[in-house]
Amino acid sequence: MRVLVAGAAGFLGSHLTDALLKEGHEVLGVDNLCTGSLENLRHLNSEPRFEFRQQDICSQFDPRHVDYVFSFASPASPEDYLRLGIETLMVGSAGTCNLLEIAKKYSAKFLHASTSECYGDPEEHPQTEEYWGHVNPIGPRSVYDESKRFSEALVMAYHRYEKVDTRLVRIFNTYGPRLQMNDGRVISNLLTQALRGTELTIYGDGSQTRSFCYVSDEIDGILRLSRSDEHSPVNIGNPTEWTILDCAKTVLRVTGSRSSVVHRPLPQDDPSQRQPDISKAKRLLNWEPKIDLETGLKLSLEYFRSCIEAAA
Ligand code: NAD
Ligand code: UDP
């Protein structure tokens, strides 16, 4: 297949690109580099089946014939999307629409990276795909949440009205090598702080929960979904739920760091709990994650160490 990966220079997009190339496909990666980095693709410089194009997907473009479109372009860390609020709303509306038009034009299959943020600060726990969510539509996080929810509506509309062969993955917090060291996400911050021996920043009292999936498990689930005929959203995430404080303790254990913990104000509308119900992914895709948090953090250490050295 010839595959278009939008957001290829990002954390997930670059791992997805690697996995698609490994399966023997040709990949056209597009990215405007607003939060991603060409460093994530540097190892592909001499790969003949990979082509990169610097492109903002909010502007129309023609990738020529493609068989599959993976829609992964969007700022994703809270620090990034709060800084790039309007860009985030635009990429989830105009950007997603342009990618769906490409899929329609070339009769390509389509998979869109959605998010657990569609559930907002959930009142149902754990979250199944049937839950409609509890989202503040005008709060600071709305630039991301409503962008992603609008994208889901657009994808379903192109499926219903234009018969585009679509899929929606709801991704829960994923981590691993190639996260930007300073993107402000919790794993990036805690690992970097622990390795540098500076204070670990915990927002609020640290009792809020997240469920962390290692990147290779996430990509495996996404590829399985891409080969399925399921058009409704599917949760792909690790169902083991952690308080942020326990996550910080695990980071300290894995790094051997003696950093102390410092509390900072909890951002507005920060969800108090997040845990995917992955029954659907298990049943439909025969998928479940294999890598627990401690193992995944160990697998990420070398990368974060090298980022710290490069920044020194
Ligand atoms: P990332 O910021 O590392 O990657 C996103 C990439 O999209 C970046 O390379 C960025 O430059 C690019 N991009 C943004 N706007 C663009 C535009 N207008 N045109 C072209 N390229 C653009 O983030 P990530 O963690 O790899 O997230 C990838 C996708 O997965 C996003 O859609 C995100 O919403 C979704 N997601 C990620 C997570 C996670 O935990 N990592 C969780 C839920 C959903
Ligand atoms: N968080 C934290 N310290 C940090 C960064 C984040 O305590 O240095 C918290 C944040 O308030 C949230 C959780 O960790 O409750 C996950 O934050 P992240 O930005 O990784 O992603 P989110 O799931 O909120 O999109």
Short mmCIF file of C-alpha atoms and ligand atoms in Angstrom, two decimals, residues 76-79 81 116-117 141 144 173 184-187 189-190 193 201-204 206 208-210 212 244 266-267 270-271 274, ligand 2:
data_model
loop_
_atom_site.label_atom_id
_atom_site.label_comp_id
_atom_site.label_asym_id
_atom_site.label_seq_id
_atom_site.Cartn_x
_atom_site.Cartn_y
_atom_site.Cartn_z
CA ALA A 76 -1.69 16.69 21.82
CA SER A 77 -0.04 17.75 25.06
CA PRO A 78 -2.03 20.21 27.19
CA GLU A 79 0.85 22.72 27.14
CA TYR A 81 -2.71 22.84 22.66
CA SER A 116 -9.96 9.82 25.81
CA GLU A 117 -10.45 13.62 26.10
CA ARG A 141 -9.24 22.52 27.34
CA TYR A 144 -8.60 20.31 22.14
CA ASN A 173 -2.33 8.53 27.66
CA GLY A 184 4.75 19.27 29.59
CA ARG A 185 3.04 15.87 29.65
CA VAL A 186 3.29 14.07 32.94
CA ILE A 187 5.63 11.24 31.90
CA ASN A 189 8.08 16.00 32.97
CA LEU A 190 8.51 13.40 35.72
CA GLN A 193 12.93 15.90 36.46
CA THR A 201 6.00 18.61 39.89
CA ILE A 202 2.65 17.17 40.96
CA TYR A 203 -0.37 19.22 39.97
CA GLY A 204 -2.96 19.32 42.75
CA GLY A 206 -1.81 13.96 42.90
CA GLN A 208 -6.21 12.28 40.02
CA THR A 209 -5.77 9.15 37.90
CA ARG A 210 -4.54 8.27 34.43
CA PHE A 212 -0.64 4.82 30.80
CA ILE A 244 -0.33 10.69 39.57
CA LEU A 266 -4.17 21.80 39.43
CA PRO A 267 -5.01 23.17 35.94
CA ASP A 270 -8.06 18.65 34.75
CA PRO A 271 -9.94 15.31 34.64
CA ARG A 274 -9.35 8.16 33.41
N1 UDP B 2 0.58 16.45 35.73
C1 UDP B 2 1.34 16.61 36.89
N2 UDP B 2 2.61 17.09 36.80
C2 UDP B 2 3.18 17.43 35.60
C3 UDP B 2 2.41 17.28 34.41
C4 UDP B 2 1.12 16.78 34.53
O1 UDP B 2 0.87 16.31 37.99
O2 UDP B 2 4.33 17.87 35.60
C5 UDP B 2 -0.77 15.89 35.84
C6 UDP B 2 -1.85 16.66 35.11
O3 UDP B 2 -2.38 17.68 35.95
C7 UDP B 2 -2.85 15.56 34.83
C8 UDP B 2 -1.99 14.31 34.62
O4 UDP B 2 -0.73 14.60 35.23
O5 UDP B 2 -3.68 15.34 35.94
C9 UDP B 2 -1.75 13.96 33.16
O6 UDP B 2 -1.31 15.12 32.50
P1 UDP B 2 -0.84 15.14 30.98
O7 UDP B 2 -0.52 16.58 30.68
O8 UDP B 2 0.22 14.14 30.75
O9 UDP B 2 -2.09 14.67 30.12
P2 UDP B 2 -3.69 14.73 30.23
O10 UDP B 2 -4.11 13.36 30.55
O11 UDP B 2 -4.10 15.71 31.29
O12 UDP B 2 -4.09 15.19 28.87
#
